[in-house]
GROMACS .gro file of C-alpha atoms in nm:
model
  460
    1UNK     CA    1   1.167   2.691   1.083
    2UNK     CA    2   0.787   2.678   1.034
    3UNK     CA    3   0.599   2.873   0.805
    4UNK     CA    4   0.228   2.860   0.707
    5UNK     CA    5   0.217   2.874   0.327
    6UNK     CA    6   0.032   2.777   0.020
    7UNK     CA    7   0.278   2.654  -0.255
    8UNK     CA    8  -0.005   2.560  -0.477
    9UNK     CA    9  -0.045   2.746  -0.796
   10UNK     CA   10  -0.348   2.548  -0.890
   11UNK     CA   11  -0.584   2.315  -0.702
   12UNK     CA   12  -0.850   2.128  -0.914
   13UNK     CA   13  -1.133   1.921  -0.776
   14UNK     CA   14  -1.284   1.682  -1.035
   15UNK     CA   15  -1.603   1.533  -0.932
   16UNK     CA   16  -1.692   1.183  -1.052
   17UNK     CA   17  -2.034   1.057  -1.149
   18UNK     CA   18  -2.154   0.690  -1.157
   19UNK     CA   19  -1.988   0.491  -1.439
   20UNK     CA   20  -1.989   0.146  -1.581
   21UNK     CA   21  -1.617   0.142  -1.620
   22UNK     CA   22  -1.332   0.259  -1.405
   23UNK     CA   23  -1.269   0.642  -1.442
   24UNK     CA   24  -0.884   0.708  -1.436
   25UNK     CA   25  -0.919   1.073  -1.382
   26UNK     CA   26  -0.777   1.221  -1.045
   27UNK     CA   27  -1.033   1.332  -0.797
   28UNK     CA   28  -0.784   1.579  -0.649
   29UNK     CA   29  -0.481   1.754  -0.795
   30UNK     CA   30  -0.230   1.981  -0.600
   31UNK     CA   31   0.042   2.167  -0.794
   32UNK     CA   32   0.370   2.248  -0.614
   33UNK     CA   33   0.638   2.505  -0.733
   34UNK     CA   34   0.863   2.240  -0.836
   35UNK     CA   35   0.914   1.860  -0.893
   36UNK     CA   36   0.784   1.630  -0.638
   37UNK     CA   37   0.967   1.312  -0.553
   38UNK     CA   38   0.824   1.152  -0.249
   39UNK     CA   39   0.496   1.120  -0.047
   40UNK     CA   40   0.325   0.941   0.246
   41UNK     CA   41  -0.020   0.947   0.394
   42UNK     CA   42  -0.069   1.046   0.769
   43UNK     CA   43  -0.198   0.740   0.969
   44UNK     CA   44  -0.539   0.893   1.000
   45UNK     CA   45  -0.552   0.943   0.615
   46UNK     CA   46  -0.644   1.319   0.656
   47UNK     CA   47  -0.300   1.470   0.534
   48UNK     CA   48  -0.021   1.387   0.289
   49UNK     CA   49   0.338   1.488   0.347
   50UNK     CA   50   0.551   1.546   0.018
   51UNK     CA   51   0.914   1.634  -0.057
   52UNK     CA   52   1.079   1.725  -0.372
   53UNK     CA   53   1.307   1.992  -0.555
   54UNK     CA   54   1.158   2.277  -0.339
   55UNK     CA   55   1.412   2.145  -0.070
   56UNK     CA   56   1.113   2.157   0.176
   57UNK     CA   57   0.876   1.916   0.342
   58UNK     CA   58   0.519   2.003   0.286
   59UNK     CA   59   0.202   1.890   0.459
   60UNK     CA   60  -0.116   1.892   0.261
   61UNK     CA   61  -0.456   1.887   0.431
   62UNK     CA   62  -0.673   1.694   0.195
   63UNK     CA   63  -1.016   1.814   0.318
   64UNK     CA   64  -0.886   2.190   0.329
   65UNK     CA   65  -0.738   2.154  -0.007
   66UNK     CA   66  -0.403   2.327   0.085
   67UNK     CA   67  -0.068   2.312   0.246
   68UNK     CA   68  -0.084   2.355   0.623
   69UNK     CA   69   0.279   2.328   0.709
   70UNK     CA   70   0.610   2.380   0.523
   71UNK     CA   71   0.914   2.239   0.704
   72UNK     CA   72   1.242   2.405   0.625
   73UNK     CA   73   1.589   2.223   0.711
   74UNK     CA   74   1.713   2.043   0.407
   75UNK     CA   75   1.952   2.233   0.165
   76UNK     CA   76   1.894   2.022  -0.128
   77UNK     CA   77   1.626   1.798  -0.280
   78UNK     CA   78   1.402   1.599  -0.041
   79UNK     CA   79   1.371   1.243  -0.172
   80UNK     CA   80   1.221   1.059   0.117
   81UNK     CA   81   0.953   1.124   0.377
   82UNK     CA   82   0.748   0.907   0.602
   83UNK     CA   83   0.500   0.955   0.886
   84UNK     CA   84   0.552   0.744   1.200
   85UNK     CA   85   0.272   0.496   1.261
   86UNK     CA   86   0.170   0.682   1.592
   87UNK     CA   87   0.134   1.015   1.389
   88UNK     CA   88   0.392   1.199   1.616
   89UNK     CA   89   0.669   1.218   1.382
   90UNK     CA   90   0.779   1.282   1.019
   91UNK     CA   91   1.129   1.165   0.904
   92UNK     CA   92   1.287   1.290   0.581
   93UNK     CA   93   1.598   1.228   0.377
   94UNK     CA   94   1.766   1.429   0.123
   95UNK     CA   95   2.028   1.474  -0.136
   96UNK     CA   96   2.210   1.690   0.123
   97UNK     CA   97   2.307   1.365   0.297
   98UNK     CA   98   2.073   1.458   0.589
   99UNK     CA   99   1.818   1.261   0.788
  100UNK     CA  100   1.572   1.491   0.982
  101UNK     CA  101   1.314   1.386   1.231
  102UNK     CA  102   1.036   1.645   1.280
  103UNK     CA  103   0.748   1.700   1.500
  104UNK     CA  104   0.446   1.614   1.292
  105UNK     CA  105   0.216   1.857   1.467
  106UNK     CA  106   0.430   2.163   1.520
  107UNK     CA  107   0.696   2.118   1.235
  108UNK     CA  108   0.980   2.172   1.480
  109UNK     CA  109   1.303   1.971   1.406
  110UNK     CA  110   1.362   1.718   1.678
  111UNK     CA  111   1.716   1.633   1.529
  112UNK     CA  112   1.916   1.644   1.229
  113UNK     CA  113   2.198   1.388   1.132
  114UNK     CA  114   2.460   1.359   0.873
  115UNK     CA  115   2.558   1.006   0.949
  116UNK     CA  116   2.555   0.907   0.576
  117UNK     CA  117   2.833   0.994   0.329
  118UNK     CA  118   2.581   1.025   0.041
  119UNK     CA  119   2.220   1.114  -0.013
  120UNK     CA  120   1.943   0.952   0.203
  121UNK     CA  121   1.724   0.771  -0.051
  122UNK     CA  122   1.454   0.633   0.178
  123UNK     CA  123   1.331   0.620   0.538
  124UNK     CA  124   1.109   0.398   0.733
  125UNK     CA  125   0.966   0.354   1.085
  126UNK     CA  126   0.902   0.026   1.284
  127UNK     CA  127   0.534  -0.047   1.343
  128UNK     CA  128   0.588   0.078   1.712
  129UNK     CA  129   0.754   0.399   1.601
  130UNK     CA  130   1.070   0.326   1.831
  131UNK     CA  131   1.304   0.249   1.538
  132UNK     CA  132   1.393   0.455   1.234
  133UNK     CA  133   1.560   0.318   0.927
  134UNK     CA  134   1.744   0.510   0.655
  135UNK     CA  135   1.873   0.390   0.319
  136UNK     CA  136   2.171   0.578   0.151
  137UNK     CA  137   2.350   0.591  -0.175
  138UNK     CA  138   2.679   0.549   0.032
  139UNK     CA  139   2.580   0.161   0.029
  140UNK     CA  140   2.459   0.133   0.384
  141UNK     CA  141   2.143   0.140   0.582
  142UNK     CA  142   2.133   0.274   0.936
  143UNK     CA  143   1.887   0.195   1.201
  144UNK     CA  144   1.831   0.466   1.468
  145UNK     CA  145   1.657   0.502   1.800
  146UNK     CA  146   1.383   0.728   1.691
  147UNK     CA  147   1.373   0.914   2.041
  148UNK     CA  148   1.747   0.965   2.099
  149UNK     CA  149   1.875   0.975   1.731
  150UNK     CA  150   2.135   0.712   1.832
  151UNK     CA  151   2.261   0.482   1.546
  152UNK     CA  152   2.182   0.114   1.673
  153UNK     CA  153   2.334  -0.063   1.380
  154UNK     CA  154   2.453  -0.018   1.024
  155UNK     CA  155   2.402  -0.265   0.739
  156UNK     CA  156   2.682  -0.283   0.492
  157UNK     CA  157   2.623  -0.611   0.320
  158UNK     CA  158   2.493  -0.470  -0.002
  159UNK     CA  159   2.745  -0.441  -0.293
  160UNK     CA  160   2.596  -0.105  -0.425
  161UNK     CA  161   2.383   0.171  -0.315
  162UNK     CA  162   2.098   0.103  -0.069
  163UNK     CA  163   1.781   0.247  -0.219
  164UNK     CA  164   1.490   0.133  -0.004
  165UNK     CA  165   1.413   0.029   0.356
  166UNK     CA  166   1.083  -0.119   0.497
  167UNK     CA  167   0.982  -0.275   0.817
  168UNK     CA  168   0.758  -0.581   0.824
  169UNK     CA  169   0.407  -0.535   0.978
  170UNK     CA  170   0.505  -0.717   1.288
  171UNK     CA  171   0.839  -0.541   1.320
  172UNK     CA  172   1.045  -0.855   1.316
  173UNK     CA  173   1.229  -0.783   0.991
  174UNK     CA  174   1.394  -0.489   0.803
  175UNK     CA  175   1.380  -0.498   0.432
  176UNK     CA  176   1.657  -0.339   0.224
  177UNK     CA  177   1.682  -0.313  -0.163
  178UNK     CA  178   1.979  -0.211  -0.345
  179UNK     CA  179   2.162  -0.133  -0.681
  180UNK     CA  180   2.320  -0.479  -0.651
  181UNK     CA  181   1.972  -0.614  -0.772
  182UNK     CA  182   1.890  -0.794  -0.443
  183UNK     CA  183   1.629  -0.749  -0.167
  184UNK     CA  184   1.748  -0.855   0.169
  185UNK     CA  185   1.564  -0.921   0.502
  186UNK     CA  186   1.725  -0.852   0.840
  187UNK     CA  187   1.621  -0.984   1.175
  188UNK     CA  188   1.549  -0.682   1.403
  189UNK     CA  189   1.666  -0.847   1.721
  190UNK     CA  190   2.016  -0.983   1.598
  191UNK     CA  191   2.051  -0.771   1.278
  192UNK     CA  192   2.149  -1.088   1.100
  193UNK     CA  193   2.048  -1.139   0.745
  194UNK     CA  194   1.755  -1.384   0.724
  195UNK     CA  195   1.711  -1.431   0.344
  196UNK     CA  196   1.755  -1.274  -0.010
  197UNK     CA  197   1.503  -1.225  -0.272
  198UNK     CA  198   1.657  -1.254  -0.620
  199UNK     CA  199   1.482  -1.197  -0.952
  200UNK     CA  200   1.533  -0.842  -1.054
  201UNK     CA  201   1.787  -0.793  -1.340
  202UNK     CA  202   1.877  -0.422  -1.269
  203UNK     CA  203   1.888  -0.199  -0.973
  204UNK     CA  204   1.605  -0.242  -0.732
  205UNK     CA  205   1.450   0.100  -0.653
  206UNK     CA  206   1.155   0.009  -0.416
  207UNK     CA  207   1.047  -0.276  -0.189
  208UNK     CA  208   0.753  -0.312   0.032
  209UNK     CA  209   0.591  -0.569   0.257
  210UNK     CA  210   0.227  -0.643   0.214
  211UNK     CA  211   0.008  -0.538   0.515
  212UNK     CA  212  -0.045  -0.895   0.608
  213UNK     CA  213   0.320  -0.962   0.598
  214UNK     CA  214   0.286  -1.254   0.363
  215UNK     CA  215   0.410  -1.086   0.045
  216UNK     CA  216   0.701  -0.855  -0.066
  217UNK     CA  217   0.685  -0.636  -0.390
  218UNK     CA  218   0.989  -0.482  -0.559
  219UNK     CA  219   1.029  -0.235  -0.834
  220UNK     CA  220   1.354  -0.195  -1.041
  221UNK     CA  221   1.516  -0.046  -1.333
  222UNK     CA  222   1.446  -0.360  -1.527
  223UNK     CA  223   1.083  -0.211  -1.584
  224UNK     CA  224   0.938  -0.491  -1.371
  225UNK     CA  225   0.748  -0.514  -1.065
  226UNK     CA  226   0.780  -0.841  -0.887
  227UNK     CA  227   0.602  -1.021  -0.605
  228UNK     CA  228   0.721  -1.287  -0.380
  229UNK     CA  229   0.534  -1.519  -0.148
  230UNK     CA  230   0.729  -1.519   0.178
  231UNK     CA  231   0.602  -1.856   0.293
  232UNK     CA  232   0.848  -2.031   0.045
  233UNK     CA  233   1.011  -1.716  -0.085
  234UNK     CA  234   0.893  -1.791  -0.428
  235UNK     CA  235   0.843  -1.522  -0.699
  236UNK     CA  236   0.465  -1.555  -0.786
  237UNK     CA  237   0.414  -1.259  -1.019
  238UNK     CA  238   0.635  -1.074  -1.269
  239UNK     CA  239   0.432  -0.781  -1.393
  240UNK     CA  240   0.573  -0.614  -1.711
  241UNK     CA  241   0.467  -0.301  -1.524
  242UNK     CA  242   0.620  -0.015  -1.734
  243UNK     CA  243   0.826   0.077  -2.040
  244UNK     CA  244   1.074   0.242  -1.824
  245UNK     CA  245   1.207   0.213  -1.468
  246UNK     CA  246   0.968   0.119  -1.181
  247UNK     CA  247   1.030   0.377  -0.929
  248UNK     CA  248   0.760   0.287  -0.668
  249UNK     CA  249   0.545  -0.004  -0.549
  250UNK     CA  250   0.257   0.004  -0.284
  251UNK     CA  251   0.021  -0.262  -0.164
  252UNK     CA  252  -0.337  -0.173  -0.074
  253UNK     CA  253  -0.430  -0.229   0.291
  254UNK     CA  254  -0.659  -0.519   0.183
  255UNK     CA  255  -0.359  -0.689   0.025
  256UNK     CA  256  -0.551  -0.734  -0.297
  257UNK     CA  257  -0.400  -0.466  -0.505
  258UNK     CA  258  -0.050  -0.352  -0.611
  259UNK     CA  259   0.005   0.007  -0.739
  260UNK     CA  260   0.326   0.083  -0.946
  261UNK     CA  261   0.468   0.420  -1.066
  262UNK     CA  262   0.737   0.463  -1.333
  263UNK     CA  263   0.969   0.659  -1.542
  264UNK     CA  264   0.713   0.614  -1.839
  265UNK     CA  265   0.477   0.877  -1.658
  266UNK     CA  266   0.222   0.604  -1.562
  267UNK     CA  267   0.062   0.466  -1.260
  268UNK     CA  268  -0.084   0.127  -1.291
  269UNK     CA  269  -0.286  -0.088  -1.056
  270UNK     CA  270  -0.266  -0.462  -1.040
  271UNK     CA  271  -0.512  -0.718  -0.912
  272UNK     CA  272  -0.312  -0.975  -0.718
  273UNK     CA  273  -0.596  -1.239  -0.711
  274UNK     CA  274  -0.616  -1.240  -1.088
  275UNK     CA  275  -0.265  -1.140  -1.188
  276UNK     CA  276  -0.393  -0.877  -1.423
  277UNK     CA  277  -0.374  -0.507  -1.449
  278UNK     CA  278  -0.706  -0.341  -1.347
  279UNK     CA  279  -0.629   0.024  -1.403
  280UNK     CA  280  -0.378   0.228  -1.622
  281UNK     CA  281  -0.381   0.582  -1.471
  282UNK     CA  282  -0.183   0.745  -1.760
  283UNK     CA  283  -0.316   0.896  -2.074
  284UNK     CA  284  -0.230   1.266  -2.071
  285UNK     CA  285  -0.260   1.285  -1.694
  286UNK     CA  286   0.115   1.281  -1.608
  287UNK     CA  287   0.360   1.484  -1.805
  288UNK     CA  288   0.688   1.360  -1.620
  289UNK     CA  289   0.809   1.061  -1.421
  290UNK     CA  290   0.576   0.925  -1.156
  291UNK     CA  291   0.827   0.911  -0.842
  292UNK     CA  292   0.614   0.765  -0.568
  293UNK     CA  293   0.276   0.605  -0.512
  294UNK     CA  294   0.086   0.530  -0.184
  295UNK     CA  295  -0.267   0.386  -0.088
  296UNK     CA  296  -0.463   0.567   0.167
  297UNK     CA  297  -0.500   0.390   0.508
  298UNK     CA  298  -0.860   0.306   0.440
  299UNK     CA  299  -0.761   0.174   0.087
  300UNK     CA  300  -1.023   0.410  -0.088
  301UNK     CA  301  -0.766   0.617  -0.270
  302UNK     CA  302  -0.423   0.588  -0.434
  303UNK     CA  303  -0.191   0.899  -0.430
  304UNK     CA  304   0.105   0.976  -0.664
  305UNK     CA  305   0.360   1.241  -0.717
  306UNK     CA  306   0.554   1.324  -1.020
  307UNK     CA  307   0.830   1.547  -1.154
  308UNK     CA  308   0.572   1.774  -1.325
  309UNK     CA  309   0.514   1.914  -0.972
  310UNK     CA  310   0.162   1.740  -0.911
  311UNK     CA  311   0.028   1.540  -0.615
  312UNK     CA  312  -0.269   1.340  -0.759
  313UNK     CA  313  -0.525   1.150  -0.575
  314UNK     CA  314  -0.722   0.879  -0.761
  315UNK     CA  315  -1.023   0.660  -0.653
  316UNK     CA  316  -0.914   0.312  -0.597
  317UNK     CA  317  -1.075   0.051  -0.838
  318UNK     CA  318  -1.369  -0.125  -0.667
  319UNK     CA  319  -1.427  -0.497  -0.667
  320UNK     CA  320  -1.681  -0.444  -0.957
  321UNK     CA  321  -1.411  -0.249  -1.143
  322UNK     CA  322  -1.171  -0.541  -1.106
  323UNK     CA  323  -1.454  -0.771  -1.214
  324UNK     CA  324  -1.519  -0.561  -1.525
  325UNK     CA  325  -1.134  -0.560  -1.616
  326UNK     CA  326  -1.123  -0.937  -1.562
  327UNK     CA  327  -1.432  -0.995  -1.777
  328UNK     CA  328  -1.315  -0.762  -2.058
  329UNK     CA  329  -0.988  -0.932  -2.083
  330UNK     CA  330  -1.125  -1.281  -2.084
  331UNK     CA  331  -1.401  -1.208  -2.327
  332UNK     CA  332  -1.172  -1.037  -2.567
  333UNK     CA  333  -0.934  -1.346  -2.567
  334UNK     CA  334  -1.240  -1.577  -2.598
  335UNK     CA  335  -1.395  -1.380  -2.892
  336UNK     CA  336  -1.074  -1.428  -3.110
  337UNK     CA  337  -1.117  -1.706  -3.382
  338UNK     CA  338  -0.866  -1.973  -3.345
  339UNK     CA  339  -0.612  -2.031  -3.619
  340UNK     CA  340  -0.741  -2.397  -3.677
  341UNK     CA  341  -1.104  -2.316  -3.595
  342UNK     CA  342  -1.371  -2.365  -3.860
  343UNK     CA  343  -1.575  -2.062  -3.929
  344UNK     CA  344  -1.888  -2.268  -3.857
  345UNK     CA  345  -1.773  -2.366  -3.532
  346UNK     CA  346  -1.665  -2.013  -3.447
  347UNK     CA  347  -1.999  -1.890  -3.512
  348UNK     CA  348  -2.162  -2.160  -3.299
  349UNK     CA  349  -1.927  -2.075  -3.014
  350UNK     CA  350  -2.011  -1.705  -3.036
  351UNK     CA  351  -2.380  -1.791  -2.988
  352UNK     CA  352  -2.283  -1.913  -2.639
  353UNK     CA  353  -2.148  -1.574  -2.545
  354UNK     CA  354  -2.390  -1.505  -2.254
  355UNK     CA  355  -2.317  -1.855  -2.104
  356UNK     CA  356  -1.939  -1.794  -2.125
  357UNK     CA  357  -1.983  -1.451  -1.956
  358UNK     CA  358  -2.148  -1.627  -1.669
  359UNK     CA  359  -1.851  -1.879  -1.648
  360UNK     CA  360  -1.596  -1.600  -1.629
  361UNK     CA  361  -1.805  -1.406  -1.373
  362UNK     CA  362  -1.819  -1.716  -1.153
  363UNK     CA  363  -1.451  -1.768  -1.214
  364UNK     CA  364  -1.369  -1.407  -1.080
  365UNK     CA  365  -1.605  -1.448  -0.791
  366UNK     CA  366  -1.437  -1.758  -0.671
  367UNK     CA  367  -1.067  -1.642  -0.730
  368UNK     CA  368  -1.142  -1.310  -0.568
  369UNK     CA  369  -1.313  -1.432  -0.249
  370UNK     CA  370  -1.061  -1.728  -0.224
  371UNK     CA  371  -0.765  -1.492  -0.245
  372UNK     CA  372  -0.921  -1.252   0.001
  373UNK     CA  373  -0.987  -1.533   0.244
  374UNK     CA  374  -0.614  -1.668   0.220
  375UNK     CA  375  -0.487  -1.306   0.263
  376UNK     CA  376  -0.727  -1.170   0.528
  377UNK     CA  377  -0.558  -1.005   0.825
  378UNK     CA  378  -0.778  -1.044   1.149
  379UNK     CA  379  -0.496  -0.877   1.367
  380UNK     CA  380  -0.634  -0.509   1.352
  381UNK     CA  381  -0.989  -0.564   1.469
  382UNK     CA  382  -1.131  -0.302   1.718
  383UNK     CA  383  -1.392  -0.384   1.963
  384UNK     CA  384  -1.666  -0.105   1.963
  385UNK     CA  385  -1.986  -0.064   2.148
  386UNK     CA  386  -2.251  -0.326   2.251
  387UNK     CA  387  -2.611  -0.307   2.157
  388UNK     CA  388  -2.795  -0.494   2.435
  389UNK     CA  389  -3.126  -0.460   2.265
  390UNK     CA  390  -3.009  -0.614   1.939
  391UNK     CA  391  -2.770  -0.840   2.120
  392UNK     CA  392  -2.484  -0.721   1.874
  393UNK     CA  393  -2.129  -0.632   1.957
  394UNK     CA  394  -1.980  -0.412   1.694
  395UNK     CA  395  -1.635  -0.474   1.567
  396UNK     CA  396  -1.437  -0.242   1.331
  397UNK     CA  397  -1.200  -0.383   1.057
  398UNK     CA  398  -0.981  -0.142   0.866
  399UNK     CA  399  -1.044  -0.346   0.555
  400UNK     CA  400  -1.399  -0.489   0.590
  401UNK     CA  401  -1.557  -0.180   0.773
  402UNK     CA  402  -1.810  -0.240   1.056
  403UNK     CA  403  -1.892  -0.599   1.152
  404UNK     CA  404  -2.133  -0.733   1.400
  405UNK     CA  405  -2.105  -1.035   1.651
  406UNK     CA  406  -2.428  -1.184   1.795
  407UNK     CA  407  -2.353  -1.205   2.180
  408UNK     CA  408  -2.622  -1.247   2.445
  409UNK     CA  409  -2.613  -0.994   2.737
  410UNK     CA  410  -2.501  -1.278   2.965
  411UNK     CA  411  -2.188  -1.334   2.746
  412UNK     CA  412  -2.109  -0.973   2.663
  413UNK     CA  413  -1.866  -0.910   2.955
  414UNK     CA  414  -1.678  -1.244   2.889
  415UNK     CA  415  -1.652  -1.164   2.526
  416UNK     CA  416  -1.513  -0.810   2.597
  417UNK     CA  417  -1.260  -0.945   2.846
  418UNK     CA  418  -1.124  -1.214   2.611
  419UNK     CA  419  -1.165  -1.035   2.272
  420UNK     CA  420  -0.779  -1.029   2.227
  421UNK     CA  421  -0.786  -1.416   2.240
  422UNK     CA  422  -1.044  -1.487   1.976
  423UNK     CA  423  -0.964  -1.727   1.690
  424UNK     CA  424  -1.120  -1.737   1.343
  425UNK     CA  425  -1.263  -2.035   1.154
  426UNK     CA  426  -1.447  -2.112   0.837
  427UNK     CA  427  -1.474  -1.746   0.706
  428UNK     CA  428  -1.678  -1.689   0.395
  429UNK     CA  429  -1.679  -1.371   0.179
  430UNK     CA  430  -1.898  -1.244  -0.107
  431UNK     CA  431  -1.873  -0.992  -0.382
  432UNK     CA  432  -2.042  -0.672  -0.280
  433UNK     CA  433  -2.115  -0.354  -0.468
  434UNK     CA  434  -1.796  -0.164  -0.397
  435UNK     CA  435  -1.583  -0.417  -0.205
  436UNK     CA  436  -1.545  -0.778  -0.097
  437UNK     CA  437  -1.779  -0.829   0.210
  438UNK     CA  438  -1.775  -1.068   0.497
  439UNK     CA  439  -2.078  -1.308   0.471
  440UNK     CA  440  -1.982  -1.489   0.796
  441UNK     CA  441  -1.696  -1.605   1.003
  442UNK     CA  442  -1.705  -1.837   1.316
  443UNK     CA  443  -1.534  -1.685   1.619
  444UNK     CA  444  -1.393  -1.922   1.893
  445UNK     CA  445  -1.349  -1.765   2.224
  446UNK     CA  446  -1.154  -1.944   2.500
  447UNK     CA  447  -1.332  -1.954   2.814
  448UNK     CA  448  -1.162  -2.150   3.092
  449UNK     CA  449  -1.117  -2.504   2.973
  450UNK     CA  450  -1.417  -2.456   2.733
  451UNK     CA  451  -1.445  -2.271   2.402
  452UNK     CA  452  -1.739  -2.057   2.308
  453UNK     CA  453  -1.848  -2.003   1.952
  454UNK     CA  454  -2.001  -1.679   1.783
  455UNK     CA  455  -2.078  -1.576   1.441
  456UNK     CA  456  -1.952  -1.244   1.292
  457UNK     CA  457  -2.104  -1.085   0.974
  458UNK     CA  458  -2.091  -0.762   0.789
  459UNK     CA  459  -2.321  -0.475   0.903
  460UNK     CA  460  -2.483  -0.306   0.592
   0.00000   0.00000   0.00000
């Protein structure tokens, strides 16, 4: 059943003006008729799908500021929703033990399954949209053929309920998290366990891969968010994220930020380059537990749903907001008089405040650009049009925006034909007004037995 409806009792658009410090107020608010538990952005970032205690799946159009489709099929709370990467499907899981696959355009039910013996806590699509995974309170995770609805494998290794599932960006692994306090990764060809991530001391509630596939973040009932480097499977951050359970974690598309939502009615954003909190989106904004958080595909916004029935969308902190948070923390620590520091020495040190600010600013710039360089993902570049007059080939990056490569007309055709084989070398980044920008990167293009070098930079 499909019905065009508006379930918003209020919709408030809050305009933001220029500011020196990050403004934690939402730029958009939607109010549903009941508690909201889960959300996901559409691949194009224009819509958000939500589910909750209305027992319905609702699709919100952000630009139109309204619900455009309400999908009926569940008979109890909807606790999991996901768009497929190709944008054609929506999967949902509920307390009614049902997994439903919907047509994302028409809202029609493609199939409904009750293969789980308890409620379906999470769902996830593989990057090619061909596989669909479901996590259940019955202690299992199922992997389905998206098109046919056939169960391909059932994972039963966890010792407690399975709370979360996520595919790696390259589709080679499936991540599962559980009430047994572990996060496990499975080979999607053999379905054999590849590794276990330990560290949480209570039930794991959410686990996600970073977009570059190099990190995994977990949130748990131990009130912590943890981040592991998958190169050596070492825990690199333990964020004392919340004063209650951490219900949701999400990486930004740039791999630079981590958002967390918790039972303490807060959303926090963490700077992974610095290891610091950059934003606390709480105050009097949320009046109930924050159940789910997600960054928009372009990384410019972060959305959250909570049990007060609100979907709220916030502006993502810019690189200058991150720098301001870093500087404030470091200068606050630096301004404190040491226990064994003479008053005279302390006053002399304070006179060097401007110099110290410059030192901290340089420290931020280096750490931020180095981390960005280490975590950059060059796999999703899209070749755009060629400007023969300017001898520039335009290239689009989901994270860096529009880039330009200087290519002569004689080499343009070769560049186009071999673009998928390009290799990157000696990249350099700078701190821009809003984001980290590419200063330059050398591109090596295989051409027969030779290699041609080009230079790519940001286009202002």
